[in-house]
PDB file of N, CA and C in Angstrom:
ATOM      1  N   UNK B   1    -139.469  75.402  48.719  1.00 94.00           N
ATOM      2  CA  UNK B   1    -140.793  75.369  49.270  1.00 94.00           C
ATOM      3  C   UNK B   1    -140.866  74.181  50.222  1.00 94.00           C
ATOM      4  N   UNK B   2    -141.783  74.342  51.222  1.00 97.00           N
ATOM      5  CA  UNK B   2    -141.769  73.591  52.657  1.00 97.00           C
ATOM      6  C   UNK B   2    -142.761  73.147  52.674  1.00 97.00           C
ATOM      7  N   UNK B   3    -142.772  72.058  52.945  1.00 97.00           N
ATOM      8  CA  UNK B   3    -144.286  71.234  53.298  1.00 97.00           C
ATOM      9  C   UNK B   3    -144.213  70.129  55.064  1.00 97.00           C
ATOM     10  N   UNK B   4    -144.827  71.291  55.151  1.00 96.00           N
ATOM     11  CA  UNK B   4    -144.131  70.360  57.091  1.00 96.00           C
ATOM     12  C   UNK B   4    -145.323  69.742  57.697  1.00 96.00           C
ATOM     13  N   UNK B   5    -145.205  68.412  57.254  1.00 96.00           N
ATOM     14  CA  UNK B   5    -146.982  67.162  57.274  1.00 96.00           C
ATOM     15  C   UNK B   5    -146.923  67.660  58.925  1.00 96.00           C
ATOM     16  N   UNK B   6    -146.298  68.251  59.872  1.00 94.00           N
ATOM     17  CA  UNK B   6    -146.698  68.307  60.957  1.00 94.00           C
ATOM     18  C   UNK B   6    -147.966  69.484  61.623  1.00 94.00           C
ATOM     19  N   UNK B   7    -147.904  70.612  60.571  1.00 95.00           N
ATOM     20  CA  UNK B   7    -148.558  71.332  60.820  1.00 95.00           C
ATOM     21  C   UNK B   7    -149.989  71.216  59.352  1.00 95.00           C
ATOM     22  N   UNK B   8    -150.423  69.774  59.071  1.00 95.00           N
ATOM     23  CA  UNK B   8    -150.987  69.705  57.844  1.00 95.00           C
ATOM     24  C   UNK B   8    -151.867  68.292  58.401  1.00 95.00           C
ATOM     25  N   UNK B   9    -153.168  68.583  58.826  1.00 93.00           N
ATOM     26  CA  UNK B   9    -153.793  67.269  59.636  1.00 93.00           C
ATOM     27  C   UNK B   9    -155.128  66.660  58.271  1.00 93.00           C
ATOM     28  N   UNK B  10    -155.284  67.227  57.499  1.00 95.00           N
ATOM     29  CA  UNK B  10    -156.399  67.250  56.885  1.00 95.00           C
ATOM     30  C   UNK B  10    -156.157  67.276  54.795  1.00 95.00           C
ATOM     31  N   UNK B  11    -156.908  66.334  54.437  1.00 96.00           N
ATOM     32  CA  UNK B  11    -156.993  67.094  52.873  1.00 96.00           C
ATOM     33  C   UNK B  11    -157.253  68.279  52.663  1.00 96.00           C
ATOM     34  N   UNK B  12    -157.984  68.896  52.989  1.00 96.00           N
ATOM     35  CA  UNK B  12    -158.322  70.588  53.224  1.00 96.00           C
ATOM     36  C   UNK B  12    -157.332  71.412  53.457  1.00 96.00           C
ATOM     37  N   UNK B  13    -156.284  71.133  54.650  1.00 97.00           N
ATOM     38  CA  UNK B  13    -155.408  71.603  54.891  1.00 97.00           C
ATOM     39  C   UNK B  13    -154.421  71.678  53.841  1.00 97.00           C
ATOM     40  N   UNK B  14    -154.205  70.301  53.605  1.00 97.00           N
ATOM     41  CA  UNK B  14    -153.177  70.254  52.046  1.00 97.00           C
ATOM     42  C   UNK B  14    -153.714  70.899  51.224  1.00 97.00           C
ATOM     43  N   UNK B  15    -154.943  70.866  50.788  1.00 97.00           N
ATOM     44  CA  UNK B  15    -155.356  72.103  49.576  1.00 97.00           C
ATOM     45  C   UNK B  15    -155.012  73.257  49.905  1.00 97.00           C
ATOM     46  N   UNK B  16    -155.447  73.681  51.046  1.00 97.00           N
ATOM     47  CA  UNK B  16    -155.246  75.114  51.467  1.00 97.00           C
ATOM     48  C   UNK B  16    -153.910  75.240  51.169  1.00 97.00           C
ATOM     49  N   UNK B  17    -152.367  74.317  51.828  1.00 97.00           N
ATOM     50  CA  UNK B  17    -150.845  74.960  51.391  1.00 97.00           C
ATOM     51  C   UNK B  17    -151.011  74.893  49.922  1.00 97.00           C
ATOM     52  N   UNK B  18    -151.480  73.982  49.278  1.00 95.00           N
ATOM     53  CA  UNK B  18    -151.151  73.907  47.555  1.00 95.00           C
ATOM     54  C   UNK B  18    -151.509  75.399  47.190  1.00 95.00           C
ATOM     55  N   UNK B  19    -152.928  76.193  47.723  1.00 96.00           N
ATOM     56  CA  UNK B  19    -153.257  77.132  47.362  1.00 96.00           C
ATOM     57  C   UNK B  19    -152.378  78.554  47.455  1.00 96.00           C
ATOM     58  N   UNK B  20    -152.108  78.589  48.959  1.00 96.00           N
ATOM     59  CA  UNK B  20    -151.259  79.598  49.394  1.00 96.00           C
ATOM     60  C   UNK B  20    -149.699  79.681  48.372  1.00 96.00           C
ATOM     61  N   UNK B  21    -149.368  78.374  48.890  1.00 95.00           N
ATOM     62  CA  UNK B  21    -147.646  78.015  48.112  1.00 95.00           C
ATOM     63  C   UNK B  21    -147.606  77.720  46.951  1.00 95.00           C
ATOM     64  N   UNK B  22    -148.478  78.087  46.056  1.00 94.00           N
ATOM     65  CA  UNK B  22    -148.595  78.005  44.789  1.00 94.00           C
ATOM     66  C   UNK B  22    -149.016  78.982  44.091  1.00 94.00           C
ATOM     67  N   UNK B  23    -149.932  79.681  44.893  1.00 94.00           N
ATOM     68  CA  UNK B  23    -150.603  81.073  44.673  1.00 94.00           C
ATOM     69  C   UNK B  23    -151.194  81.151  43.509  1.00 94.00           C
ATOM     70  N   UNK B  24    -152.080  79.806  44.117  1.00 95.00           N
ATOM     71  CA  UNK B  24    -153.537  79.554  42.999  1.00 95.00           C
ATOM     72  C   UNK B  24    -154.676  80.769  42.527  1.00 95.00           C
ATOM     73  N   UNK B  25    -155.813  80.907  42.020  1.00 96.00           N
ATOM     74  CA  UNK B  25    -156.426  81.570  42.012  1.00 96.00           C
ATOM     75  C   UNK B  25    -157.484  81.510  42.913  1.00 96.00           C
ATOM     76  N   UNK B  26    -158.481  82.322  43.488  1.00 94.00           N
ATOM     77  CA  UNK B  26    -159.555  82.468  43.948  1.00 94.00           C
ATOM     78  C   UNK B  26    -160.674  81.584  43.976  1.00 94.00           C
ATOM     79  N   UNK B  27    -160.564  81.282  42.652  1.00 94.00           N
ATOM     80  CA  UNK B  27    -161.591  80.121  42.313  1.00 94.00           C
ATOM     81  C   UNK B  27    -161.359  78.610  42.408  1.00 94.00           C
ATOM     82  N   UNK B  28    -160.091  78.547  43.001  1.00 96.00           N
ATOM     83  CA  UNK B  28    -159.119  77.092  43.152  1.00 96.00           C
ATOM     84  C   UNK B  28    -160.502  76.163  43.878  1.00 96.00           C
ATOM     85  N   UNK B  29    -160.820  75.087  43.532  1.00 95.00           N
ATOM     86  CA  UNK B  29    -161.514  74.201  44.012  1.00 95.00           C
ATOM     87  C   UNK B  29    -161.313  73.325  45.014  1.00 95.00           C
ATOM     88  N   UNK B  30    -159.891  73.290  45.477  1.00 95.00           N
ATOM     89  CA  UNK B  30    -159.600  72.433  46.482  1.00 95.00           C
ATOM     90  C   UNK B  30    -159.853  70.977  46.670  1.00 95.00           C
ATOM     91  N   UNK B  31    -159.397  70.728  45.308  1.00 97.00           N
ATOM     92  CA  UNK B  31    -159.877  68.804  45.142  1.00 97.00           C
ATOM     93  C   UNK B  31    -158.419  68.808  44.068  1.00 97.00           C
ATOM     94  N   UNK B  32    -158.165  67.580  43.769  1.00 97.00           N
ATOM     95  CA  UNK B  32    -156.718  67.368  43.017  1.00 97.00           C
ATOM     96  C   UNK B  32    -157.549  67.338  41.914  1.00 97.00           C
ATOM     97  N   UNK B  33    -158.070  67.378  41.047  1.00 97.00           N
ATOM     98  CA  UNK B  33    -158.713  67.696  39.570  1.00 97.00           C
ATOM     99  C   UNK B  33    -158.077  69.430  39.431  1.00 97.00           C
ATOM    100  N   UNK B  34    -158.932  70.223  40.504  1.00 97.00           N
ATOM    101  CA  UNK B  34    -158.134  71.174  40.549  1.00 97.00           C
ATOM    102  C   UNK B  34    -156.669  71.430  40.480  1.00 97.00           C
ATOM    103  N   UNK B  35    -156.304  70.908  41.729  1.00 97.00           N
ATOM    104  CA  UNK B  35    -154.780  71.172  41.637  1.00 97.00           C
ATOM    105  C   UNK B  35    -153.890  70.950  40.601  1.00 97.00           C
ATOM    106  N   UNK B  36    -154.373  69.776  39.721  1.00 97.00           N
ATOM    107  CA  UNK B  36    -153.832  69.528  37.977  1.00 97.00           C
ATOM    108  C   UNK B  36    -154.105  70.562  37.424  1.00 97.00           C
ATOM    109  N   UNK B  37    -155.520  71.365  37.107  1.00 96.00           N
ATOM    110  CA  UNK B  37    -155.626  72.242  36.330  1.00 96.00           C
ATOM    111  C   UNK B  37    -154.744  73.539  37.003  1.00 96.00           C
ATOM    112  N   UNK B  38    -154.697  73.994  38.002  1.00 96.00           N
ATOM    113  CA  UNK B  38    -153.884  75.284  38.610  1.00 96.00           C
ATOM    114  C   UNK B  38    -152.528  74.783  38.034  1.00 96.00           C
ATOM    115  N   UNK B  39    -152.042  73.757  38.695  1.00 96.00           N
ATOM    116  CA  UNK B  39    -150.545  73.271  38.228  1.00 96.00           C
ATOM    117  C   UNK B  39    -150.365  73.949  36.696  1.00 96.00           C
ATOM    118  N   UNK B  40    -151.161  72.784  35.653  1.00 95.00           N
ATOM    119  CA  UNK B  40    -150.270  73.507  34.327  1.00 95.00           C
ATOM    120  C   UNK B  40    -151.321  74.850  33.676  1.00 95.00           C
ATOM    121  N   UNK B  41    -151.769  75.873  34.741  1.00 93.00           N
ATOM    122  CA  UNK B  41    -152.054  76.937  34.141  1.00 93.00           C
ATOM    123  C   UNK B  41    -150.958  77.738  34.409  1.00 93.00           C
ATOM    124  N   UNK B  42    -150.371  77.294  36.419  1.00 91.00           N
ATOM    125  CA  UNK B  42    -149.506  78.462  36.935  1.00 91.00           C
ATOM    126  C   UNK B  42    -148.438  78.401  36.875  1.00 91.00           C
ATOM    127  N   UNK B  43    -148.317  77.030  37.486  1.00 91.00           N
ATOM    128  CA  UNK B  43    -146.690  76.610  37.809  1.00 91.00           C
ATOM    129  C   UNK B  43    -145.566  76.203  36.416  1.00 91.00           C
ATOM    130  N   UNK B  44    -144.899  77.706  36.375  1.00 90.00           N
ATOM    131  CA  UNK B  44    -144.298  77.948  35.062  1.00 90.00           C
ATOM    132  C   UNK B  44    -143.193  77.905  34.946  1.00 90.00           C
ATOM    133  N   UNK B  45    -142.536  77.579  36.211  1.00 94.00           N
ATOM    134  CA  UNK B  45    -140.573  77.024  36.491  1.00 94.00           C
ATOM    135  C   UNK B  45    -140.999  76.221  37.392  1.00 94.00           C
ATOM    136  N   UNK B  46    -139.647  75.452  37.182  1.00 97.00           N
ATOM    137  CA  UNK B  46    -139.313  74.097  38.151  1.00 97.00           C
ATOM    138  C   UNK B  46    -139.319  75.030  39.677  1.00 97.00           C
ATOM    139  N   UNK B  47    -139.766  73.878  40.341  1.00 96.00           N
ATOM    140  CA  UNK B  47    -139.885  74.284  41.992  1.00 96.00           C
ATOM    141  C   UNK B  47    -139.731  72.857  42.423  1.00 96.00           C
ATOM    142  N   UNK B  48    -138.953  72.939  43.763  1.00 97.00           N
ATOM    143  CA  UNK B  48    -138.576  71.818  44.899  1.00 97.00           C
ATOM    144  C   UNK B  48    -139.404  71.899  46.134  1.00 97.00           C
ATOM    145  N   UNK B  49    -140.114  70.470  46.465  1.00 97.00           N
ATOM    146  CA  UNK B  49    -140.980  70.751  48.061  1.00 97.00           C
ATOM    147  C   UNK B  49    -140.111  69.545  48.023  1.00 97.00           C
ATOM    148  N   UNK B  50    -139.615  70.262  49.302  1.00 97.00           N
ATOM    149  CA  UNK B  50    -139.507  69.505  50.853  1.00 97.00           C
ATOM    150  C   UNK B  50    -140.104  69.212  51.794  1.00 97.00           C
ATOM    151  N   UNK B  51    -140.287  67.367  51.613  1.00 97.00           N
ATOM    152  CA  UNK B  51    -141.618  67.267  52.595  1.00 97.00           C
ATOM    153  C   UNK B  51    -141.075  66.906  54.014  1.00 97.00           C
ATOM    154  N   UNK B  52    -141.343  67.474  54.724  1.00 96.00           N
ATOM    155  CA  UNK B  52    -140.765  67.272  56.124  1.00 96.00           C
ATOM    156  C   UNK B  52    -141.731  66.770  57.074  1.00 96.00           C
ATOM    157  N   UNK B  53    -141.374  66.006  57.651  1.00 95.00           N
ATOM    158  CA  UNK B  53    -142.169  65.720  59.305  1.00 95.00           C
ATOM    159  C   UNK B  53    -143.383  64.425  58.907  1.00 95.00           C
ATOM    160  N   UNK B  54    -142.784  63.728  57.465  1.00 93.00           N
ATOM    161  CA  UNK B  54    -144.038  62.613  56.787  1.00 93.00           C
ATOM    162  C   UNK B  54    -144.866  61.659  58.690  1.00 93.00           C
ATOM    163  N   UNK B  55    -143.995  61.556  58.879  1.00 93.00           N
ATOM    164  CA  UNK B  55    -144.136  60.679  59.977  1.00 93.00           C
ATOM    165  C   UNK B  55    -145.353  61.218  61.537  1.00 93.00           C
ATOM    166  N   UNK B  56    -145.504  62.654  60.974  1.00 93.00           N
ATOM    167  CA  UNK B  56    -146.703  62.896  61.706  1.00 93.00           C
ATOM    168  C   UNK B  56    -148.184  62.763  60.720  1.00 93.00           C
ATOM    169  N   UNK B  57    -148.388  62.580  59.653  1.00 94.00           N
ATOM    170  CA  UNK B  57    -148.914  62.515  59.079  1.00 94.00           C
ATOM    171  C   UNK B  57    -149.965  61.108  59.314  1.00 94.00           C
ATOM    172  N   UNK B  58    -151.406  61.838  58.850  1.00 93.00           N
ATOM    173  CA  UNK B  58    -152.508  60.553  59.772  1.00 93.00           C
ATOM    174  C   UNK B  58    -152.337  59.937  58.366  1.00 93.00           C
ATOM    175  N   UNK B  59    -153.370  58.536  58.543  1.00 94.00           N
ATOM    176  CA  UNK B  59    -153.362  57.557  57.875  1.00 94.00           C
ATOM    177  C   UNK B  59    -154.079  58.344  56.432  1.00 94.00           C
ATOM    178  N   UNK B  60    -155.208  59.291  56.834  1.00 93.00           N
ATOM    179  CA  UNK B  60    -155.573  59.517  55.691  1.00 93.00           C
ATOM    180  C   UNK B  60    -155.218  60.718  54.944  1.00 93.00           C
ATOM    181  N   UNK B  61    -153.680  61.570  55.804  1.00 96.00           N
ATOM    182  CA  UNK B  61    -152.875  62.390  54.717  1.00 96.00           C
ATOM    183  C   UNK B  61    -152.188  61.239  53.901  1.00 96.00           C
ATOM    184  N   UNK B  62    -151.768  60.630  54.334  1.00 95.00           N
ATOM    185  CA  UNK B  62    -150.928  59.222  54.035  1.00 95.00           C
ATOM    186  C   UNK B  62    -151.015  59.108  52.705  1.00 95.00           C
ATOM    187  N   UNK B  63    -152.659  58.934  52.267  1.00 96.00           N
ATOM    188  CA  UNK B  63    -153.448  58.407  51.251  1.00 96.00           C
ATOM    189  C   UNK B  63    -153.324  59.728  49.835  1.00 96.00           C
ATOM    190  N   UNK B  64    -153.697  60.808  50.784  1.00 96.00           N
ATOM    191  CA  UNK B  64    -153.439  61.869  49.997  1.00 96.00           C
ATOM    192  C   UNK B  64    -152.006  62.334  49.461  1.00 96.00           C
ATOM    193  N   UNK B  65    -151.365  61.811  50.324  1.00 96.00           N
ATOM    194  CA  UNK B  65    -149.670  61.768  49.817  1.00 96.00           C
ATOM    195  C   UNK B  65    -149.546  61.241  48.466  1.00 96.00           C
ATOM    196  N   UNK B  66    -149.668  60.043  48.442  1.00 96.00           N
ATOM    197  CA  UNK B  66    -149.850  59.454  47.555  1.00 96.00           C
ATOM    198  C   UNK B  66    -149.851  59.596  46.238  1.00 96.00           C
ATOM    199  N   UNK B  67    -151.710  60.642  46.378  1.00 97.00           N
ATOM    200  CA  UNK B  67    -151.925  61.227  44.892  1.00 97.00           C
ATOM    201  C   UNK B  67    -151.363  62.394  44.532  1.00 97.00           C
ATOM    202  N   UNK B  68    -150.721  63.141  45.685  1.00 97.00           N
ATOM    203  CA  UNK B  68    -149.429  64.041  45.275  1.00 97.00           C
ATOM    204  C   UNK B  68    -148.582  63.665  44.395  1.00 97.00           C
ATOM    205  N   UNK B  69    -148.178  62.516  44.910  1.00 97.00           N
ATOM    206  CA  UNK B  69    -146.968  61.944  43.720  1.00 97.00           C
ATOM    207  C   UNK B  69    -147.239  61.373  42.763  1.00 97.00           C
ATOM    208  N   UNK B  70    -148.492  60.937  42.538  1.00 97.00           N
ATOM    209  CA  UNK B  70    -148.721  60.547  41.335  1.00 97.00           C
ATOM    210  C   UNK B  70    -149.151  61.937  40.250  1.00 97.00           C
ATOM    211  N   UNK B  71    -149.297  62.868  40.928  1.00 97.00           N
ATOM    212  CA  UNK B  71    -150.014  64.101  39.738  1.00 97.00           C
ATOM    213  C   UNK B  71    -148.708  64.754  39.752  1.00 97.00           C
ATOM    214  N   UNK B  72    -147.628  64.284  40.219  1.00 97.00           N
ATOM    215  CA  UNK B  72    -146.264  65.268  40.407  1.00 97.00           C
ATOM    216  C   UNK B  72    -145.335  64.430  39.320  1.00 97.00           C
ATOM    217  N   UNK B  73    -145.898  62.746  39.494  1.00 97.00           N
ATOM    218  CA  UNK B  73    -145.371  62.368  38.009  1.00 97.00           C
ATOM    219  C   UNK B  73    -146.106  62.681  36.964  1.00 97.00           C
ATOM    220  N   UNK B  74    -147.502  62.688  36.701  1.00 97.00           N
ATOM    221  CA  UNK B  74    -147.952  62.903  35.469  1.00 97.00           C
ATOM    222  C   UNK B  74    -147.664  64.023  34.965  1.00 97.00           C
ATOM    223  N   UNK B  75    -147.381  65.361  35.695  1.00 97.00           N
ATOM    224  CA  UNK B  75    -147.260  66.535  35.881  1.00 97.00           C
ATOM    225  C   UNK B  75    -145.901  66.638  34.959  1.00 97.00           C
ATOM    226  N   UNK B  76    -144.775  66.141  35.524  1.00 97.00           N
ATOM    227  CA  UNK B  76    -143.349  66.002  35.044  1.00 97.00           C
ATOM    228  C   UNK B  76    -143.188  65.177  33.576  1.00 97.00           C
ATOM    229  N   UNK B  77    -143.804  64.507  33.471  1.00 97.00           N
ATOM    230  CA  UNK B  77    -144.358  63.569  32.244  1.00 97.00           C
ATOM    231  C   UNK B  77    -144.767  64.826  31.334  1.00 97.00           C
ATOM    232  N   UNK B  78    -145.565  65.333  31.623  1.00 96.00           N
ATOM    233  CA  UNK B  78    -146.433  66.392  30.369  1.00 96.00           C
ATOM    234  C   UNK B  78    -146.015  68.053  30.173  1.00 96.00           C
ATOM    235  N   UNK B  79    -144.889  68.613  30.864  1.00 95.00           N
ATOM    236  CA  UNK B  79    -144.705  69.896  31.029  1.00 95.00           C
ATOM    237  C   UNK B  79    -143.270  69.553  30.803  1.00 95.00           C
ATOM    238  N   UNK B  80    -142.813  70.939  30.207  1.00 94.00           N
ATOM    239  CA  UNK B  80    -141.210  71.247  30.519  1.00 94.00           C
ATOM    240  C   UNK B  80    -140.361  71.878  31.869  1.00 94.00           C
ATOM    241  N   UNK B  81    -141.362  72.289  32.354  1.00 93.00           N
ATOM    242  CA  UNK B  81    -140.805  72.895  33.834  1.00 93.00           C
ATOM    243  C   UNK B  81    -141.269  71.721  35.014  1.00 93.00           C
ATOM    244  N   UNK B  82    -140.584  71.512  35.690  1.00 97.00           N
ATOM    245  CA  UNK B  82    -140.819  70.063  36.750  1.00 97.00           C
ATOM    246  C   UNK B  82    -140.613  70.249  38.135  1.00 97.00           C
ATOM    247  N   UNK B  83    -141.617  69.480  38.650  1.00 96.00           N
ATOM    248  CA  UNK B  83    -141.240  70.033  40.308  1.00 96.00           C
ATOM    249  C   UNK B  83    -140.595  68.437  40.992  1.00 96.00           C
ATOM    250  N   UNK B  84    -140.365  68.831  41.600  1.00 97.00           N
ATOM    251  CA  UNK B  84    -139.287  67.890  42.613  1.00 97.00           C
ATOM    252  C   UNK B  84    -139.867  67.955  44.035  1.00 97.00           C
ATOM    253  N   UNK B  85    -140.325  66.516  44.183  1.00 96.00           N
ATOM    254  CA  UNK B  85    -140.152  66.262  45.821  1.00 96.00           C
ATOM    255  C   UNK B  85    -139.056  65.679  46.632  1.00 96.00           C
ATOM    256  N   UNK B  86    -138.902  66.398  47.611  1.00 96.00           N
ATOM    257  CA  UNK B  86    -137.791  66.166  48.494  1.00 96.00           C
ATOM    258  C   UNK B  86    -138.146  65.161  49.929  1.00 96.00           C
ATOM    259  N   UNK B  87    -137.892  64.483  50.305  1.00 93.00           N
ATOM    260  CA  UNK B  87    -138.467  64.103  51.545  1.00 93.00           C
ATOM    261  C   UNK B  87    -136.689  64.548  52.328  1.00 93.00           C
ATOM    262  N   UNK B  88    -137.294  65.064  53.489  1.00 90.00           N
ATOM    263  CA  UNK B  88    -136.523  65.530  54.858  1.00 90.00           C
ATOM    264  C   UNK B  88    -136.312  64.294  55.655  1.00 90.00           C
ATOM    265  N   UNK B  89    -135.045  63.814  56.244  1.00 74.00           N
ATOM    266  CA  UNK B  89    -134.640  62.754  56.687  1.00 74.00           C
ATOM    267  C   UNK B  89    -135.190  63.811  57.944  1.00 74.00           C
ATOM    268  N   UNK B  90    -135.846  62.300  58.828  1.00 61.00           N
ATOM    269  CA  UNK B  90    -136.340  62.662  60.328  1.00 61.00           C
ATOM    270  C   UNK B  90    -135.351  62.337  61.359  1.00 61.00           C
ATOM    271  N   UNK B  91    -134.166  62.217  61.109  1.00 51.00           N
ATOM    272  CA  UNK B  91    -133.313  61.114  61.885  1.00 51.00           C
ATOM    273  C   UNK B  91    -133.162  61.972  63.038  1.00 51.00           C
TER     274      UNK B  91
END
């Protein structure tokens, strides 16, 4: 799974891929409270994002990055199936 911060300008936007590439439900709320609860309702095998293109990313995906990785550790902490972030060398 692909996460390309270049085509991703907004928190909204990031909710929206979590939604699509996760294939949340309907009722997904689009706030990270949500995305914890979708996580350990859906995501039921290990999965890898590759985050690519960090470096277009504004100051305040930046921020939201962030709490990605922190709910991706708590996440891995509390479940048996674990996801993995990858960061894409920009070189």
């Amino acid at each position: 799974m692909e996460l390309d911060l270049s085509k991703i300008k907004t928190k909204q936007d990031l909710m929206g891929w979590f939604s699509l590439n996760f294939h949340f439900p309907d009722y997904f709320g689009s706030n990270w409270d949500a995305v914890w609860e979708c996580l350990i309702d859906y995501c039921q095998q290990d999965i890898t994002v590759t985050i690519k293109n960090r470096k277009y990313a504004t100051p305040e995906l930046q921020k939201e990055l962030l709490t990605l990785e922190e709910i991706v550790r708590d996440f891995n902490k509390s479940q048996k199936n674990k996801i993995t972030l990858l960061e894409e060398s920009n070189e």
